[in-house]
One Martini backbone bead per residue (centre of mass of N, CA, C, O) as a GRO file, in nm:
protein
  307
    1UNK     BB    1   0.280   1.595   3.087
    2UNK     BB    2   0.261   1.473   2.754
    3UNK     BB    3   0.219   1.700   2.472
    4UNK     BB    4   0.066   1.694   2.155
    5UNK     BB    5   0.050   1.962   1.919
    6UNK     BB    6  -0.195   2.043   1.662
    7UNK     BB    7  -0.182   2.281   1.432
    8UNK     BB    8  -0.348   2.453   1.227
    9UNK     BB    9  -0.308   2.590   0.908
   10UNK     BB   10  -0.465   2.875   1.019
   11UNK     BB   11  -0.306   2.999   1.266
   12UNK     BB   12  -0.130   3.220   1.082
   13UNK     BB   13  -0.356   3.202   0.836
   14UNK     BB   14  -0.640   3.323   0.774
   15UNK     BB   15  -0.920   3.331   0.625
   16UNK     BB   16  -0.873   3.594   0.380
   17UNK     BB   17  -0.587   3.658   0.419
   18UNK     BB   18  -0.302   3.798   0.368
   19UNK     BB   19   0.030   3.647   0.296
   20UNK     BB   20   0.186   3.814   0.493
   21UNK     BB   21   0.431   3.835   0.722
   22UNK     BB   22   0.293   4.037   0.919
   23UNK     BB   23   0.041   3.866   0.968
   24UNK     BB   24   0.184   3.616   1.092
   25UNK     BB   25   0.327   3.770   1.321
   26UNK     BB   26   0.062   3.862   1.458
   27UNK     BB   27  -0.070   3.569   1.500
   28UNK     BB   28   0.144   3.430   1.691
   29UNK     BB   29   0.050   3.535   1.970
   30UNK     BB   30  -0.199   3.353   1.999
   31UNK     BB   31  -0.044   3.088   1.999
   32UNK     BB   32   0.147   3.142   2.237
   33UNK     BB   33  -0.064   3.181   2.458
   34UNK     BB   34  -0.185   2.893   2.441
   35UNK     BB   35   0.086   2.733   2.495
   36UNK     BB   36   0.211   2.862   2.752
   37UNK     BB   37  -0.008   2.767   2.955
   38UNK     BB   38   0.103   2.462   2.925
   39UNK     BB   39   0.426   2.481   2.946
   40UNK     BB   40   0.458   2.522   3.258
   41UNK     BB   41   0.344   2.196   3.322
   42UNK     BB   42   0.450   2.071   3.039
   43UNK     BB   43   0.526   1.865   2.788
   44UNK     BB   44   0.615   1.993   2.457
   45UNK     BB   45   0.478   1.930   2.126
   46UNK     BB   46   0.492   2.082   1.799
   47UNK     BB   47   0.264   2.094   1.543
   48UNK     BB   48   0.195   2.184   1.188
   49UNK     BB   49   0.062   2.348   0.949
   50UNK     BB   50   0.098   2.458   0.566
   51UNK     BB   51  -0.108   2.534   0.349
   52UNK     BB   52  -0.080   2.843   0.286
   53UNK     BB   53   0.233   2.838   0.250
   54UNK     BB   54   0.267   2.621   0.024
   55UNK     BB   55   0.085   2.758  -0.175
   56UNK     BB   56   0.252   3.014  -0.211
   57UNK     BB   57   0.521   2.877  -0.301
   58UNK     BB   58   0.403   2.728  -0.547
   59UNK     BB   59   0.319   2.976  -0.705
   60UNK     BB   60   0.593   3.122  -0.713
   61UNK     BB   61   0.755   2.891  -0.847
   62UNK     BB   62   0.577   2.866  -1.109
   63UNK     BB   63   0.633   3.195  -1.182
   64UNK     BB   64   0.940   3.171  -1.204
   65UNK     BB   65   1.164   3.260  -1.459
   66UNK     BB   66   1.441   3.140  -1.326
   67UNK     BB   67   1.300   2.867  -1.360
   68UNK     BB   68   1.286   2.552  -1.517
   69UNK     BB   69   1.147   2.449  -1.242
   70UNK     BB   70   0.968   2.378  -0.999
   71UNK     BB   71   0.958   2.318  -0.689
   72UNK     BB   72   0.934   2.073  -0.485
   73UNK     BB   73   0.730   1.990  -0.223
   74UNK     BB   74   0.944   1.892  -0.020
   75UNK     BB   75   1.102   2.167  -0.019
   76UNK     BB   76   0.866   2.351   0.053
   77UNK     BB   77   0.809   2.215   0.325
   78UNK     BB   78   1.082   2.284   0.452
   79UNK     BB   79   1.046   2.589   0.439
   80UNK     BB   80   0.797   2.603   0.627
   81UNK     BB   81   0.932   2.489   0.876
   82UNK     BB   82   1.135   2.721   0.912
   83UNK     BB   83   0.941   2.963   0.930
   84UNK     BB   84   0.743   2.866   1.152
   85UNK     BB   85   0.956   2.785   1.357
   86UNK     BB   86   1.077   3.068   1.396
   87UNK     BB   87   0.825   3.210   1.501
   88UNK     BB   88   0.785   3.025   1.750
   89UNK     BB   89   1.056   3.055   1.888
   90UNK     BB   90   1.055   3.363   1.934
   91UNK     BB   91   0.786   3.385   2.103
   92UNK     BB   92   0.847   3.163   2.317
   93UNK     BB   93   1.103   3.288   2.429
   94UNK     BB   94   0.944   3.533   2.554
   95UNK     BB   95   0.717   3.362   2.716
   96UNK     BB   96   0.970   3.140   2.809
   97UNK     BB   97   1.188   3.203   3.012
   98UNK     BB   98   1.452   2.952   3.004
   99UNK     BB   99   1.344   2.786   2.779
  100UNK     BB  100   1.392   2.528   2.576
  101UNK     BB  101   1.402   2.577   2.211
  102UNK     BB  102   1.310   2.380   1.912
  103UNK     BB  103   1.355   2.351   1.559
  104UNK     BB  104   1.267   2.069   1.340
  105UNK     BB  105   1.352   1.914   1.066
  106UNK     BB  106   1.117   1.681   0.923
  107UNK     BB  107   1.085   1.331   0.832
  108UNK     BB  108   0.860   1.128   0.628
  109UNK     BB  109   0.786   0.807   0.585
  110UNK     BB  110   0.698   0.651   0.277
  111UNK     BB  111   0.542   0.461   0.044
  112UNK     BB  112   0.598   0.401  -0.288
  113UNK     BB  113   0.314   0.206  -0.298
  114UNK     BB  114   0.113   0.405  -0.238
  115UNK     BB  115  -0.207   0.462  -0.354
  116UNK     BB  116  -0.195   0.781  -0.352
  117UNK     BB  117  -0.017   0.812  -0.615
  118UNK     BB  118  -0.281   0.728  -0.799
  119UNK     BB  119  -0.473   0.929  -0.589
  120UNK     BB  120  -0.500   1.241  -0.587
  121UNK     BB  121  -0.636   1.487  -0.315
  122UNK     BB  122  -0.447   1.727  -0.255
  123UNK     BB  123  -0.464   2.059  -0.219
  124UNK     BB  124  -0.277   2.302  -0.419
  125UNK     BB  125  -0.280   2.612  -0.455
  126UNK     BB  126  -0.444   2.782  -0.678
  127UNK     BB  127  -0.719   2.897  -0.842
  128UNK     BB  128  -0.875   2.813  -1.161
  129UNK     BB  129  -0.988   2.825  -1.445
  130UNK     BB  130  -1.058   2.582  -1.659
  131UNK     BB  131  -0.862   2.658  -1.899
  132UNK     BB  132  -0.604   2.705  -1.733
  133UNK     BB  133  -0.595   2.434  -1.585
  134UNK     BB  134  -0.577   2.259  -1.842
  135UNK     BB  135  -0.310   2.377  -1.945
  136UNK     BB  136  -0.137   2.304  -1.698
  137UNK     BB  137  -0.182   2.003  -1.716
  138UNK     BB  138  -0.048   1.965  -1.993
  139UNK     BB  139   0.235   2.114  -1.946
  140UNK     BB  140   0.292   1.971  -1.632
  141UNK     BB  141   0.140   1.703  -1.547
  142UNK     BB  142  -0.121   1.766  -1.386
  143UNK     BB  143  -0.355   1.743  -1.141
  144UNK     BB  144  -0.709   1.821  -1.160
  145UNK     BB  145  -0.956   1.984  -0.943
  146UNK     BB  146  -1.253   2.050  -0.784
  147UNK     BB  147  -1.360   2.314  -0.583
  148UNK     BB  148  -1.512   2.586  -0.426
  149UNK     BB  149  -1.309   2.798  -0.609
  150UNK     BB  150  -1.222   2.576  -0.831
  151UNK     BB  151  -0.930   2.483  -1.001
  152UNK     BB  152  -0.692   2.243  -0.872
  153UNK     BB  153  -0.429   2.106  -0.749
  154UNK     BB  154  -0.337   1.760  -0.709
  155UNK     BB  155  -0.194   1.550  -0.452
  156UNK     BB  156  -0.042   1.332  -0.279
  157UNK     BB  157  -0.141   1.146   0.046
  158UNK     BB  158   0.043   0.969   0.221
  159UNK     BB  159   0.113   0.757   0.462
  160UNK     BB  160   0.253   0.750   0.762
  161UNK     BB  161   0.526   0.544   0.890
  162UNK     BB  162   0.777   0.746   0.974
  163UNK     BB  163   0.971   0.935   1.198
  164UNK     BB  164   1.304   0.992   1.171
  165UNK     BB  165   1.330   1.205   1.438
  166UNK     BB  166   1.199   1.080   1.699
  167UNK     BB  167   1.446   1.027   1.888
  168UNK     BB  168   1.538   1.320   1.903
  169UNK     BB  169   1.282   1.433   2.022
  170UNK     BB  170   1.283   1.261   2.277
  171UNK     BB  171   1.549   1.371   2.392
  172UNK     BB  172   1.467   1.667   2.409
  173UNK     BB  173   1.214   1.641   2.587
  174UNK     BB  174   1.353   1.485   2.825
  175UNK     BB  175   1.551   1.755   2.857
  176UNK     BB  176   1.330   2.015   2.837
  177UNK     BB  177   1.240   2.057   2.542
  178UNK     BB  178   1.076   2.251   2.319
  179UNK     BB  179   0.919   2.111   2.029
  180UNK     BB  180   0.939   2.172   1.674
  181UNK     BB  181   0.758   1.957   1.443
  182UNK     BB  182   0.618   1.810   1.165
  183UNK     BB  183   0.558   2.004   0.950
  184UNK     BB  184   0.315   1.931   0.726
  185UNK     BB  185   0.390   1.612   0.802
  186UNK     BB  186   0.647   1.636   0.673
  187UNK     BB  187   0.899   1.533   0.480
  188UNK     BB  188   0.862   1.344   0.204
  189UNK     BB  189   0.989   1.001   0.200
  190UNK     BB  190   1.189   0.755   0.055
  191UNK     BB  191   1.325   0.417   0.064
  192UNK     BB  192   1.563   0.221  -0.025
  193UNK     BB  193   1.559  -0.124   0.002
  194UNK     BB  194   1.879  -0.157  -0.008
  195UNK     BB  195   2.020   0.130   0.110
  196UNK     BB  196   1.816   0.367   0.237
  197UNK     BB  197   1.787   0.587   0.055
  198UNK     BB  198   1.672   0.914   0.021
  199UNK     BB  199   1.357   1.047  -0.125
  200UNK     BB  200   1.191   1.290  -0.248
  201UNK     BB  201   0.838   1.373  -0.273
  202UNK     BB  202   0.536   1.444  -0.450
  203UNK     BB  203   0.394   1.552  -0.152
  204UNK     BB  204   0.136   1.543   0.120
  205UNK     BB  205   0.116   1.505   0.451
  206UNK     BB  206  -0.083   1.450   0.702
  207UNK     BB  207  -0.059   1.622   1.000
  208UNK     BB  208  -0.243   1.456   1.195
  209UNK     BB  209  -0.127   1.172   1.143
  210UNK     BB  210   0.159   1.249   1.224
  211UNK     BB  211   0.094   1.339   1.512
  212UNK     BB  212  -0.009   1.062   1.607
  213UNK     BB  213   0.255   0.908   1.553
  214UNK     BB  214   0.436   1.081   1.731
  215UNK     BB  215   0.281   1.043   1.998
  216UNK     BB  216   0.330   0.741   2.006
  217UNK     BB  217   0.645   0.744   2.001
  218UNK     BB  218   0.652   0.945   2.270
  219UNK     BB  219   0.441   0.863   2.482
  220UNK     BB  220   0.195   1.025   2.505
  221UNK     BB  221  -0.083   1.151   2.698
  222UNK     BB  222  -0.156   1.379   2.471
  223UNK     BB  223  -0.375   1.480   2.202
  224UNK     BB  224  -0.381   1.810   2.049
  225UNK     BB  225  -0.633   1.940   1.835
  226UNK     BB  226  -0.615   2.247   1.663
  227UNK     BB  227  -0.867   2.482   1.563
  228UNK     BB  228  -1.169   2.680   1.439
  229UNK     BB  229  -1.336   2.503   1.645
  230UNK     BB  230  -1.469   2.403   1.952
  231UNK     BB  231  -1.566   2.131   1.803
  232UNK     BB  232  -1.726   1.860   1.724
  233UNK     BB  233  -1.958   1.804   1.449
  234UNK     BB  234  -2.264   1.716   1.357
  235UNK     BB  235  -2.388   1.852   1.082
  236UNK     BB  236  -2.219   2.068   0.968
  237UNK     BB  237  -2.398   2.354   0.857
  238UNK     BB  238  -2.669   2.253   0.969
  239UNK     BB  239  -2.971   2.222   1.137
  240UNK     BB  240  -2.832   1.940   1.274
  241UNK     BB  241  -2.627   2.056   1.448
  242UNK     BB  242  -2.390   1.885   1.675
  243UNK     BB  243  -2.221   1.837   1.954
  244UNK     BB  244  -1.908   1.670   2.044
  245UNK     BB  245  -1.777   1.599   2.371
  246UNK     BB  246  -1.787   1.277   2.358
  247UNK     BB  247  -1.564   0.998   2.255
  248UNK     BB  248  -1.498   0.728   2.079
  249UNK     BB  249  -1.351   0.597   1.816
  250UNK     BB  250  -1.608   0.461   1.706
  251UNK     BB  251  -1.793   0.711   1.727
  252UNK     BB  252  -1.624   0.899   1.550
  253UNK     BB  253  -1.634   0.726   1.287
  254UNK     BB  254  -1.955   0.749   1.258
  255UNK     BB  255  -1.958   1.059   1.160
  256UNK     BB  256  -1.860   1.110   0.873
  257UNK     BB  257  -1.633   1.311   0.795
  258UNK     BB  258  -1.480   1.527   0.612
  259UNK     BB  259  -1.180   1.495   0.428
  260UNK     BB  260  -1.129   1.832   0.411
  261UNK     BB  261  -1.141   1.847   0.746
  262UNK     BB  262  -1.239   1.651   1.007
  263UNK     BB  263  -1.153   1.364   0.931
  264UNK     BB  264  -0.841   1.353   1.001
  265UNK     BB  265  -0.876   1.435   1.297
  266UNK     BB  266  -1.054   1.202   1.388
  267UNK     BB  267  -0.859   0.974   1.301
  268UNK     BB  268  -0.616   1.059   1.470
  269UNK     BB  269  -0.750   1.040   1.746
  270UNK     BB  270  -0.845   0.745   1.724
  271UNK     BB  271  -0.569   0.613   1.672
  272UNK     BB  272  -0.422   0.701   1.930
  273UNK     BB  273  -0.617   0.580   2.139
  274UNK     BB  274  -0.610   0.285   2.042
  275UNK     BB  275  -0.285   0.245   2.061
  276UNK     BB  276  -0.253   0.374   2.382
  277UNK     BB  277  -0.499   0.472   2.589
  278UNK     BB  278  -0.513   0.757   2.555
  279UNK     BB  279  -0.567   1.099   2.501
  280UNK     BB  280  -0.792   1.311   2.310
  281UNK     BB  281  -0.837   1.634   2.131
  282UNK     BB  282  -1.082   1.876   1.998
  283UNK     BB  283  -1.023   2.232   1.921
  284UNK     BB  284  -0.966   2.547   2.014
  285UNK     BB  285  -0.701   2.741   2.046
  286UNK     BB  286  -0.800   2.939   2.286
  287UNK     BB  287  -0.882   2.649   2.455
  288UNK     BB  288  -0.641   2.464   2.535
  289UNK     BB  289  -0.645   2.458   2.845
  290UNK     BB  290  -0.945   2.367   2.876
  291UNK     BB  291  -0.923   2.101   2.723
  292UNK     BB  292  -0.714   1.954   2.907
  293UNK     BB  293  -0.930   2.022   3.162
  294UNK     BB  294  -1.235   1.947   3.050
  295UNK     BB  295  -1.389   2.245   2.938
  296UNK     BB  296  -1.342   2.160   2.629
  297UNK     BB  297  -1.430   2.017   2.357
  298UNK     BB  298  -1.326   1.697   2.227
  299UNK     BB  299  -1.326   1.393   2.389
  300UNK     BB  300  -1.103   1.111   2.352
  301UNK     BB  301  -1.168   0.781   2.446
  302UNK     BB  302  -1.164   0.477   2.526
  303UNK     BB  303  -1.287   0.192   2.481
  304UNK     BB  304  -1.457  -0.023   2.634
  305UNK     BB  305  -1.432  -0.313   2.767
  306UNK     BB  306  -1.472  -0.641   2.694
  307UNK     BB  307  -1.707  -0.884   2.871
   0.00000   0.00000   0.00000
């Protein structure tokens, strides 16, 4: 079975932890254990989030006095793909001796006229008090919005249209290579309509939607979205919280999940199942093997045929 695994952005750097390299190197063992159990019997493609890592690089770049301007987000995203990819390759190499493993810097094509460019919603970087955030907005032309920790920069999150290296990934996987790609949703680029020339853009693509598109392109049998909760819940964090163990795409969409947490994961799972007729699931990293074998998580199956 061919499985595309989407690792949550906090898989290597948990909430509240210091963003040190040693912390992420220690956390990678837990990720490797979960994936290796599946890799013995299945073709595996790994995608991953990069929220904590790109936040750290954005803050460092903005504060670096040697730079005349901070690095653009597309280049910072490429840096996170290299770092996280290297960590995964090294640990999986030890856990799966003899298995070919490759990390691929991946680019995601987005539309230059995507409405998201006019309505940025994706939080990046650290939180600031109101006065400092307002000053940064004036000086650097940034959009600022409030979240639960303060006021932070928001950037566009355009929809993924195509993963440019999808054919290469397909060839590698078909040849027996475990591939790590599309990290952080892929490096966002637009294409010139006349020449096809690529240009990096100041945006962050949702990694779960990119994973769903990649899984569709690869004709995957299963899309596995791993996060830090055991399954999808309705009314999460309230007295009415209830687990969702089985759902169709239509049922999942009726859950009206928050756009800054479970919403994109639910939409990605629903979209993949609708378009392919294959299965998707959402659940906890440590239960990856059990989720694929139907013993944990939220399983998303096709809507029944209309008769």
